Coordinates of C-alpha atoms in Angstrom, one line a residue:
X22 CA 17.5 58.3 102.8
X23 CA 15.2 59.0 100.2
X24 CA 11.5 58.7 101.1
X25 CA 12.1 57.5 104.6
X26 CA 9.0 58.6 106.2
X27 CA 6.9 55.5 107.3
X28 CA 9.4 52.8 105.8
X29 CA 12.8 53.4 107.3
X30 CA 13.8 49.8 108.1
X31 CA 16.8 47.9 109.3
X32 CA 19.1 46.9 106.5
X33 CA 19.7 43.5 105.6
X34 CA 23.1 43.9 104.1
X35 CA 25.9 46.5 104.3
X36 CA 26.1 49.0 101.4
X37 CA 29.5 49.5 100.2
X38 CA 30.4 52.9 101.4
X39 CA 32.6 54.4 98.9
X40 CA 33.6 57.0 101.2
X41 CA 36.4 58.7 103.3
X42 CA 36.7 60.4 106.5
X43 CA 37.2 64.2 106.2
X44 CA 39.0 66.2 109.0
X45 CA 38.7 69.6 108.3
X46 CA 38.5 70.0 112.1
X47 CA 37.0 68.0 114.8
X48 CA 33.4 69.0 115.8
X49 CA 33.5 68.2 119.4
X50 CA 29.8 68.4 120.7
X51 CA 29.9 68.3 124.4
X52 CA 26.0 66.9 124.4
X53 CA 24.4 65.2 127.3
X54 CA 22.7 62.1 126.4
X55 CA 21.6 58.7 127.6
X56 CA 21.9 55.6 125.8
X57 CA 18.3 55.6 124.4
X58 CA 16.8 54.0 121.7
X59 CA 17.0 55.8 118.1
X60 CA 14.4 58.2 117.4
X61 CA 12.6 58.8 114.1
X62 CA 11.2 62.3 113.0
X63 CA 9.0 61.7 110.1
X64 CA 6.8 63.7 108.0
X65 CA 7.6 67.0 109.8
X66 CA 5.3 70.0 109.6
X67 CA 6.8 73.1 108.0
X68 CA 7.6 75.5 110.6
X69 CA 10.4 78.1 110.6
X70 CA 11.2 78.1 114.3
X71 CA 11.4 75.2 116.8
X72 CA 9.2 75.4 119.8
X73 CA 11.2 76.6 122.7
X74 CA 14.1 78.0 120.5
X75 CA 15.6 80.9 123.0
X76 CA 16.6 82.9 120.0
X77 CA 13.7 82.2 117.6
X78 CA 16.2 80.6 115.1
X79 CA 14.8 80.0 111.7
X80 CA 16.1 76.6 110.8
X81 CA 13.2 75.6 108.4
X82 CA 13.3 78.4 105.9
X83 CA 16.3 77.5 103.7
X84 CA 18.0 80.9 103.8
X85 CA 20.5 82.7 106.1
X86 CA 18.5 86.1 106.7
X87 CA 16.5 86.5 110.0
X88 CA 13.2 88.0 110.2
X89 CA 12.2 90.5 112.7
X90 CA 13.2 89.7 116.3
X91 CA 14.5 86.2 115.0
X92 CA 17.7 84.7 114.5
X93 CA 19.3 83.2 111.5
X94 CA 22.8 82.2 110.3
X95 CA 23.6 85.9 109.3
X96 CA 23.2 87.3 112.8
X97 CA 24.9 84.6 114.8
X98 CA 28.1 84.6 113.0
X99 CA 29.8 86.4 116.0
X100 CA 28.2 84.2 118.5
X101 CA 30.5 82.3 120.6
X102 CA 28.5 79.0 120.1
X103 CA 28.7 79.6 116.2
X104 CA 31.3 77.6 114.3
X105 CA 32.2 77.5 110.7
X106 CA 34.6 75.1 108.8
X107 CA 35.6 75.5 105.3
X108 CA 36.0 72.0 103.4
X109 CA 38.1 71.0 100.7
X110 CA 36.1 70.6 97.5
X111 CA 36.5 69.3 93.9
X112 CA 39.7 67.5 95.1
X113 CA 41.2 64.2 95.3
X114 CA 42.7 65.2 98.6
X115 CA 39.1 65.7 100.2
X116 CA 38.9 63.5 103.4
X117 CA 36.2 60.9 103.0
X118 CA 35.7 57.4 104.7
X119 CA 37.5 54.5 102.9
X120 CA 35.0 52.9 100.4
X121 CA 33.9 49.4 101.0
X122 CA 34.1 49.2 104.8
X123 CA 31.0 48.6 107.1
X124 CA 29.1 51.4 108.6
X125 CA 29.4 49.4 112.0
X126 CA 33.1 50.2 112.3
X127 CA 34.2 51.5 115.6
X128 CA 37.1 53.3 114.0
X129 CA 36.5 53.9 110.3
X130 CA 39.5 54.6 108.1
X131 CA 39.9 57.6 105.9
X132 CA 41.8 58.7 102.7
X133 CA 41.6 61.3 100.2
X134 CA 38.9 60.7 97.7
X135 CA 37.2 63.1 95.1
X136 CA 33.5 63.3 96.0
X137 CA 30.5 63.6 93.6
X138 CA 29.9 67.6 93.3
X139 CA 26.2 67.2 94.9
X140 CA 27.7 65.1 97.9
X141 CA 30.8 67.5 98.3
X142 CA 30.7 69.8 101.3
X143 CA 32.4 73.3 100.8
X144 CA 31.3 74.6 104.2
X145 CA 29.9 73.4 107.4
X146 CA 28.2 75.8 110.0
X147 CA 26.6 74.9 113.5
X148 CA 25.1 76.9 116.3
X149 CA 24.0 75.8 119.7
X150 CA 21.9 77.3 122.6
X151 CA 20.4 76.4 125.8
X152 CA 16.9 77.0 126.9
X153 CA 16.2 77.9 130.6
X154 CA 14.5 74.6 131.2
X155 CA 17.6 72.6 130.1
X156 CA 16.8 71.9 126.6
X157 CA 19.8 72.0 124.0
X158 CA 19.0 73.0 120.7
X159 CA 21.6 71.9 117.7
X160 CA 21.5 73.9 114.3
X161 CA 23.4 72.8 111.4
X162 CA 24.1 74.1 107.9
X163 CA 25.8 72.7 105.0
X164 CA 27.0 74.2 101.8
X165 CA 27.4 71.7 98.7
X166 CA 29.5 72.1 95.6
X167 CA 26.4 71.4 93.6
X168 CA 22.7 71.4 94.1
X169 CA 21.4 68.0 95.2
X170 CA 17.5 67.7 95.0
X171 CA 17.2 64.9 97.6
X172 CA 20.5 65.4 99.7
X173 CA 21.3 63.1 102.7
X174 CA 24.0 63.5 105.6
X175 CA 24.7 61.8 108.8
X176 CA 25.8 63.9 111.9
X177 CA 27.6 61.9 114.5
X178 CA 27.7 62.9 118.2
X179 CA 30.5 61.3 119.8
X180 CA 31.4 61.1 123.7
X181 CA 35.0 60.5 123.4
X182 CA 35.2 58.3 126.4
X183 CA 37.2 55.6 124.5
X184 CA 39.7 58.0 123.3
X185 CA 41.1 58.5 119.6
X186 CA 41.3 55.8 117.3
X187 CA 44.6 54.0 117.0
X188 CA 46.9 56.2 114.9
X189 CA 44.7 59.3 115.0
X190 CA 45.0 62.3 116.9
X191 CA 41.8 63.8 115.5
X192 CA 39.1 61.0 114.9
X193 CA 37.6 59.6 118.3
X194 CA 36.4 56.0 118.6
X195 CA 32.8 55.2 118.7
X196 CA 31.6 54.2 122.2
X197 CA 28.4 53.1 123.6
X198 CA 25.7 56.0 123.9
X199 CA 27.2 57.9 120.9
X200 CA 24.5 59.1 118.6
X201 CA 23.8 59.7 115.0
X202 CA 21.4 62.0 113.0
X203 CA 20.6 60.5 109.9
X204 CA 19.0 63.5 107.9
X205 CA 17.3 63.3 104.5
X206 CA 16.0 66.5 102.5
X207 CA 13.3 65.2 100.4
X208 CA 11.0 66.6 97.8
X209 CA 13.7 68.7 96.5
X210 CA 14.8 69.8 100.1
X211 CA 11.1 70.9 101.1
X212 CA 10.5 68.2 103.6
X213 CA 13.1 66.6 105.9
X214 CA 13.1 63.4 107.6
X215 CA 15.4 62.6 110.8
X216 CA 16.4 59.5 112.4
X217 CA 18.6 59.0 115.7
X218 CA 20.6 56.0 116.2
X219 CA 22.6 55.0 119.1
X220 CA 25.8 53.1 119.2
X221 CA 25.7 50.0 121.4
X222 CA 28.0 47.7 122.9
X223 CA 25.6 44.5 122.6
X224 CA 22.2 43.7 121.1
X225 CA 20.7 43.8 117.9
X226 CA 22.3 46.1 115.1
X227 CA 20.3 48.2 112.6
X228 CA 22.2 46.4 109.9
X229 CA 20.9 42.9 111.0
X230 CA 23.7 41.0 109.5
X231 CA 26.3 42.7 111.6
X232 CA 27.1 42.1 115.4
X233 CA 27.8 44.5 118.0
X234 CA 29.3 47.0 118.7
X235 CA 27.2 48.8 116.1
X236 CA 24.4 51.1 115.4
X237 CA 21.4 49.7 117.5
X238 CA 18.3 48.3 115.8
X239 CA 16.2 50.4 117.6
X240 CA 14.3 53.5 115.8
X241 CA 11.6 55.4 117.7
X242 CA 9.2 58.1 116.4
X243 CA 9.3 61.5 117.7
X244 CA 6.8 64.4 117.1
X245 CA 7.6 66.9 114.6
X246 CA 8.2 69.6 117.1
X247 CA 11.7 67.9 117.8
X248 CA 13.4 68.9 114.6
X249 CA 13.1 70.6 111.3
X250 CA 14.9 71.6 108.5
X251 CA 14.9 72.6 104.7
X252 CA 17.1 72.9 101.6
X253 CA 17.3 76.4 99.8
X254 CA 14.6 76.6 97.2
X255 CA 16.0 79.7 95.5
X256 CA 19.5 81.3 94.9
X257 CA 21.1 83.0 97.7
X258 CA 23.4 86.2 96.9
X259 CA 26.8 86.5 98.3
X260 CA 25.7 89.5 100.3
X261 CA 22.9 87.4 101.9
X262 CA 25.6 84.5 102.8
X263 CA 27.4 85.3 105.6
X264 CA 28.6 81.7 106.0
X265 CA 30.7 81.7 102.9
X266 CA 30.2 85.1 101.4
X267 CA 29.7 83.3 98.0
X268 CA 26.6 83.1 95.5
X269 CA 24.8 80.0 96.0
X270 CA 22.5 78.2 93.3
X271 CA 19.2 77.0 94.7
X272 CA 19.9 73.6 96.4
X273 CA 23.3 74.1 97.5
X274 CA 22.3 75.2 101.0
X275 CA 20.7 73.2 103.5
X276 CA 19.9 73.6 107.3
X277 CA 18.1 71.8 110.2
X278 CA 17.5 72.3 113.7
X279 CA 17.1 69.8 116.5
X280 CA 15.8 70.0 120.2
X281 CA 18.3 67.4 121.6
X282 CA 15.9 66.6 124.6
X283 CA 13.0 65.6 122.3
X284 CA 15.5 63.8 120.1
X285 CA 16.4 61.6 123.2
X286 CA 19.9 62.7 122.8
X287 CA 19.9 64.8 126.1
X288 CA 16.9 63.3 128.2
X289 CA 15.3 65.6 130.7
X290 CA 17.1 65.9 133.9
X291 CA 20.2 64.4 132.6
X292 CA 23.7 65.7 132.1
X293 CA 26.2 64.2 129.6
X294 CA 28.7 65.5 127.0
X295 CA 30.0 64.6 123.8
X296 CA 33.7 65.3 122.6
X297 CA 33.2 65.2 118.9
X298 CA 30.7 65.5 116.1
X299 CA 31.3 64.2 112.6
X300 CA 29.5 65.6 109.6
X301 CA 29.1 63.1 106.7
X302 CA 27.5 63.7 103.3
X303 CA 25.6 60.5 102.3
X304 CA 24.3 59.5 98.9
X305 CA 20.6 59.2 98.9
X306 CA 19.3 55.8 99.8
X307 CA 16.9 54.1 102.2
X308 CA 18.8 54.1 105.2
X309 CA 22.0 55.4 106.7
X310 CA 24.1 52.8 105.4
X311 CA 23.9 54.3 101.9
X312 CA 27.3 55.4 100.9
X313 CA 28.9 58.1 103.1
X314 CA 31.0 60.6 101.1
X315 CA 32.5 63.8 102.3
X316 CA 33.5 63.9 106.1
X317 CA 34.3 66.8 108.2
X318 CA 35.3 66.9 112.1
X319 CA 34.7 69.9 114.2
X320 CA 36.0 70.9 117.7
X321 CA 33.3 72.2 119.9
X322 CA 31.6 71.7 123.1
X323 CA 27.7 71.4 123.2
X324 CA 26.5 70.5 126.8
X325 CA 23.6 71.4 129.0
X326 CA 25.7 70.7 131.8
X327 CA 27.0 73.4 134.3
X328 CA 30.4 73.8 136.1
X329 CA 31.2 74.5 139.7
X330 CA 34.8 76.0 140.8
X331 CA 35.6 76.1 144.4
X332 CA 38.7 78.4 145.2
X333 CA 40.7 78.7 148.7
X334 CA 42.5 81.8 149.5
X335 CA 44.4 82.5 152.6
X336 CA 45.1 85.9 154.1
X337 CA 47.8 86.6 153.5
X338 CA 48.1 84.5 150.4
X339 CA 50.3 81.4 149.7
X340 CA 50.2 80.0 153.4
X341 CA 50.8 76.3 153.3
X342 CA 47.7 75.1 155.2
X343 CA 45.4 72.3 154.3
X344 CA 41.3 73.1 154.3
X345 CA 38.8 70.4 154.2
X346 CA 35.5 70.5 152.2
X347 CA 32.3 68.7 151.8
X348 CA 29.6 68.9 149.1
X349 CA 26.7 67.0 147.4
X350 CA 27.8 67.5 144.0
X351 CA 26.7 64.3 142.0
X352 CA 25.8 63.4 138.7
X353 CA 26.7 60.4 136.2
X354 CA 28.9 62.5 134.1
X355 CA 30.4 64.7 136.9
X356 CA 34.2 65.1 136.8
X357 CA 36.2 67.2 139.3
X358 CA 40.0 68.1 139.3
X359 CA 40.2 66.6 142.7
X360 CA 40.0 62.7 143.4
X361 CA 36.3 63.2 145.0
X362 CA 33.6 65.7 144.5
X363 CA 31.9 65.0 148.0
X364 CA 35.1 65.2 150.1
X365 CA 38.3 67.2 149.1
X366 CA 40.9 69.4 150.3
X367 CA 42.4 72.7 149.1
X368 CA 45.7 74.4 149.9
X369 CA 46.9 77.8 148.8
X370 CA 50.6 77.1 149.4
X371 CA 52.8 79.3 147.2
X372 CA 50.1 81.4 145.6
X373 CA 50.4 85.2 145.5
X374 CA 47.7 86.5 143.3
X375 CA 47.0 83.7 140.9
X376 CA 45.5 80.3 141.6
X377 CA 46.8 76.8 141.2
X378 CA 45.4 73.3 140.9
X379 CA 46.4 72.9 144.6
X380 CA 43.8 75.8 145.7
X381 CA 41.1 74.9 143.0
X382 CA 38.7 72.2 142.7
X383 CA 36.9 72.4 139.3
X384 CA 33.8 70.3 138.7
X385 CA 32.4 70.2 135.2
X386 CA 29.4 68.1 134.0
X387 CA 27.3 69.4 136.9
X388 CA 23.5 68.7 136.1
X389 CA 20.9 71.2 136.5
X390 CA 19.6 71.3 140.1
X391 CA 20.6 72.5 143.7
X392 CA 23.9 71.6 145.5
X393 CA 25.8 72.7 148.5
X394 CA 29.5 72.9 149.2
X395 CA 30.9 73.6 153.0
X396 CA 34.2 74.4 154.3
X397 CA 35.0 72.2 157.4
X398 CA 36.5 73.1 160.8
X399 CA 39.1 76.0 160.8
X400 CA 42.6 74.6 161.0
X401 CA 44.8 75.7 164.0
X402 CA 45.8 79.3 163.4
X403 CA 43.1 80.3 161.0
X404 CA 39.6 81.8 161.3
X405 CA 36.9 81.9 158.8
X406 CA 36.7 85.3 157.0
X407 CA 34.2 85.3 154.0
X408 CA 32.7 83.4 151.2
X409 CA 31.5 84.9 147.9
X410 CA 30.2 83.2 144.8
X411 CA 29.9 84.5 141.3
X412 CA 27.3 82.9 138.8
X413 CA 27.2 83.0 135.0
X414 CA 24.5 81.6 132.5
X415 CA 21.7 82.1 135.0
X416 CA 23.5 79.8 137.7
X417 CA 23.6 81.2 141.2
X418 CA 25.6 80.8 144.3
X419 CA 25.0 82.4 147.7
X420 CA 26.4 82.2 151.4
X421 CA 24.0 80.3 153.6
X422 CA 22.5 82.6 156.2
X423 CA 22.6 80.1 159.0
X424 CA 25.9 78.2 158.1
X425 CA 28.2 80.9 157.0
X426 CA 30.8 78.3 155.6
X427 CA 28.1 76.9 153.2
X428 CA 27.5 77.9 149.6
X429 CA 24.0 77.2 148.2
X430 CA 24.2 76.6 144.6
X431 CA 21.7 76.5 141.8
X432 CA 22.9 75.1 138.6
X433 CA 21.4 75.9 135.2
X434 CA 21.8 74.4 131.9
X435 CA 25.2 75.6 130.8
X436 CA 25.9 77.5 133.9
X437 CA 28.9 78.3 136.0
X438 CA 29.3 79.2 139.6
X439 CA 32.7 80.2 141.1
X440 CA 33.0 80.3 144.9
X441 CA 35.9 81.7 146.8
X442 CA 36.4 81.2 150.3
X443 CA 38.9 83.2 152.4
X444 CA 40.4 82.4 155.8
X445 CA 42.6 84.8 157.8
X446 CA 45.7 83.7 159.3
X447 CA 45.2 84.6 163.0
X448 CA 48.0 86.7 164.4
X449 CA 48.8 87.2 167.9
X450 CA 51.3 89.0 170.5
X451 CA 53.8 88.4 173.3
X452 CA 54.3 90.8 175.7
X453 CA 57.3 90.5 178.0
X454 CA 57.6 92.5 181.5
X455 CA 61.1 92.8 183.0
X456 CA 61.0 94.0 186.7
X457 CA 63.7 93.9 189.6
X458 CA 63.5 91.0 191.9
X459 CA 63.5 93.6 194.5
X460 CA 59.8 93.6 194.2
X461 CA 58.0 97.0 194.1
X462 CA 60.4 98.6 191.7
X463 CA 59.6 99.9 188.4
X464 CA 60.1 98.0 185.0
X465 CA 63.8 97.8 184.0
X466 CA 64.7 99.2 180.6
X467 CA 67.4 97.9 178.5
X468 CA 66.8 94.2 179.1
X469 CA 67.3 91.9 175.8
X470 CA 65.1 89.1 174.9
X471 CA 65.8 86.5 172.2
X472 CA 62.5 85.0 170.7
X473 CA 62.7 82.1 168.5
X474 CA 60.4 79.9 166.5
X475 CA 61.4 76.1 165.6
X476 CA 65.0 77.2 166.6
X477 CA 65.1 80.3 164.3
X478 CA 65.0 83.8 165.6
X479 CA 61.9 85.7 164.4
X480 CA 62.4 89.1 162.6
X481 CA 63.7 91.7 164.9
X482 CA 65.0 89.4 167.6
X483 CA 66.5 90.3 170.1
X484 CA 64.3 92.8 171.5
X485 CA 65.0 95.2 174.1
X486 CA 62.7 96.5 176.9
X487 CA 61.5 99.9 176.8
X488 CA 61.6 102.5 179.6
X489 CA 58.5 100.8 181.3
X490 CA 60.4 97.5 181.2
X491 CA 57.9 96.1 178.4
X492 CA 58.5 94.4 175.2
X493 CA 55.6 93.6 173.0
X494 CA 55.7 91.9 169.6
X495 CA 52.6 91.1 167.5
X496 CA 51.8 90.0 164.0
X497 CA 52.8 86.6 165.3
X498 CA 51.5 83.3 163.8
X499 CA 49.5 81.2 166.5
X500 CA 52.2 79.0 167.7
X501 CA 54.6 78.2 170.5
X502 CA 57.5 80.3 170.7
X503 CA 60.9 80.4 172.9
X504 CA 61.8 83.3 175.0
X505 CA 65.0 83.9 176.6
X506 CA 66.6 86.9 178.3
X507 CA 70.2 87.4 177.0
X508 CA 71.3 90.7 178.2
X509 CA 70.4 92.3 181.6
X510 CA 69.9 95.9 182.2
X511 CA 73.1 97.9 183.4
X512 CA 73.6 97.3 187.2
X513 CA 71.5 94.1 187.2
X514 CA 72.1 90.3 186.8
X515 CA 69.8 87.8 184.9
X516 CA 68.0 85.7 187.2
X517 CA 67.0 83.1 184.8
X518 CA 69.1 82.4 181.5
X519 CA 67.1 79.4 180.4
X520 CA 64.5 79.5 177.5
X521 CA 61.0 79.2 178.3
X522 CA 57.8 78.3 175.8
X523 CA 55.3 80.9 175.4
X524 CA 52.3 79.9 173.5
X525 CA 50.4 82.3 171.3
X526 CA 46.8 81.0 171.0
X527 CA 44.5 84.1 170.7
X528 CA 44.2 86.6 167.8
X529 CA 45.5 89.7 169.4
X530 CA 47.6 92.9 168.9
X531 CA 49.8 94.8 171.3
X532 CA 47.7 96.8 173.8
X533 CA 44.4 94.7 173.3
X534 CA 44.9 92.9 176.5
X535 CA 44.8 89.4 174.8
X536 CA 48.6 89.1 174.2
X537 CA 50.6 86.0 175.5
X538 CA 52.5 87.2 178.4
X539 CA 56.0 86.3 180.1
X540 CA 57.4 88.1 183.1
X541 CA 61.0 88.0 184.2
X542 CA 63.0 89.7 187.0
X543 CA 66.6 90.8 187.3
X544 CA 68.5 91.3 190.6
X545 CA 70.4 94.5 191.2
X546 CA 74.1 94.2 191.6
X547 CA 76.5 95.7 194.3
X548 CA 80.2 97.0 194.5
X549 CA 82.2 96.8 197.8
X550 CA 85.8 98.1 198.4
X551 CA 87.9 97.4 201.6
X552 CA 91.0 99.7 202.3
X553 CA 93.8 99.8 204.5
X554 CA 96.6 102.2 205.4
X555 CA 98.9 103.1 208.1
X556 CA 97.4 105.4 210.7
X557 CA 100.6 107.9 210.6
X558 CA 103.0 105.9 212.7
X559 CA 104.6 104.5 209.4
X560 CA 104.9 101.3 211.3
X561 CA 101.9 99.2 210.3
X562 CA 101.0 97.6 207.2
X563 CA 98.4 95.1 205.8
X564 CA 99.7 91.8 204.4
X565 CA 96.5 90.9 202.7
X566 CA 92.9 91.6 202.2
X567 CA 90.6 88.7 201.2
X568 CA 86.8 88.6 200.6
X569 CA 84.7 85.4 200.2
X570 CA 82.8 86.9 197.4
X571 CA 80.9 84.2 195.2
X572 CA 79.1 86.2 192.9
X573 CA 81.2 89.3 192.1
X574 CA 84.4 90.0 190.5
X575 CA 87.6 90.6 192.8
X576 CA 90.3 93.1 192.1
X577 CA 93.6 93.9 194.2
X578 CA 94.1 97.2 192.1
X579 CA 95.3 99.9 194.8
X580 CA 93.5 103.3 195.3
X581 CA 95.3 106.2 195.6
X582 CA 96.3 107.4 199.2
X583 CA 95.7 103.9 200.5
X584 CA 98.5 101.2 201.2
X585 CA 96.2 98.4 200.2
X586 CA 92.7 97.8 198.6
X587 CA 90.3 95.2 197.7
X588 CA 87.3 95.7 195.3
X589 CA 84.7 93.4 194.5
X590 CA 82.1 94.4 191.8
X591 CA 79.0 92.9 190.5
X592 CA 77.8 91.3 193.8
X593 CA 74.5 89.6 193.2
X594 CA 72.3 90.4 196.3
X595 CA 71.1 89.2 198.5
X596 CA 74.2 88.0 199.9
X597 CA 76.6 88.2 202.8
X598 CA 80.4 88.9 202.2
X599 CA 83.2 88.7 204.7
X600 CA 86.4 90.2 204.2
X601 CA 89.6 89.7 206.3
X602 CA 92.5 92.1 206.7
X603 CA 95.7 90.9 208.1
X604 CA 97.5 93.7 209.7
X605 CA 101.2 93.5 210.8
X606 CA 102.1 96.0 213.3

């Protein structure tokens, strides 16, 4: 794009590219953009730092060494937002776009191709940062195999929403809203022109003879504050080149910086992400359609969007219970792991210490702004315990002082907020009291009761009454339990052998007075014995002794010193027993 300033025009015909797609790595740039018209940066003033640059990055001095209190390539190489890619050079196996195809191709084909030395990348570097006002800054650097006085290149920012190109697992298809930075280093690299194009699905194309989908015809002018750049004007020593650690001749290194908001790529107040950036060297020409040569892909995420993560924990962990949430999270690019952002459910089922997809809602591409997330009504058997939020990147989350289940979230560009909700499983107790049916009698020790839930005995069942005739079992989930006496104390009979439902509905422990209660009585048992013997004459005898016992157990076992005995044990009072003795004189 030589001498583009003031005369960058739509092409009338397609220039045969003679290029190939290089895939050193996929440069995935998650950048938020709207589908806006292309933007022109022309006749930029020389200034070493873009206005608003958070790190005072020197993207317009043509070297890699930072001045005092500033940043440059040499002191960002350990930053997580810095990426360096090496590119095959001076080789017929160098990835390039296939020559002869149109620039307006949704999926350009690639093959191995040896590029001219001045258009042959050896290294690519990128660095991104976010300002507190949401502005996203993209800085790029290229090193070429040989110096090129007037160097040109394209940088495509791809959203990736159309997936990969057919047959490829690295190159994403162009989709409406993708952006292209056409960059030309002019006058020996001392001045730089920038153009921004947008991939469109319909409408006029920049190459007027082409039909959509294509790079759109609109090219708008933006002030010089939006972008800057410069090619190296002197040699760079290996010691001053932390990108490739090699000596560079003047003109082999070029750099730029772009404020993506001022470039119309990430408009103010929006949130949008690009999944891939493609770096393309281009032979100098009057428009971006001049032949593209070397191609490099880089995988990275550049975005001004934030992230909100909601996590549900039960106490104890891992209980199978559904908890409902609502939120006002919104945005055209918002993506959440649950079906919806505004109404979703979480379940901590099966978790012990880690989290899972079931208990986590992860929303990405959250725009800058304020939002709320609120947990709904407590499920049966659970009580709200706590809400805690952790913010990063300037984003914050706090518990609402009036609505304890509501998280108030303030999202910043690139921020992240993680909020964890904890609900205690409510536990109750059952208190069983065993007394005598005789009324004012102390509690009965030694009675046994079975307690089951859903037909299954709970741990420790059956339980035995203590010296006071009491059983208390706590740490029970709120539920309805079945209680049945199975063994009576010695000397007593069970009055009621049927099972009874006892509902545990309140959070309680043994001794706090809130236990669910069940009372049962047992009746004391009696033993009777009827005996007969001759009065001394030796002439009398008893032919039989009978008792009409209905509750006891009878026995005719004789008692020493007596002629005949009838014993009835376990007589359940109150009752009346008649015994008859037949005496034969």
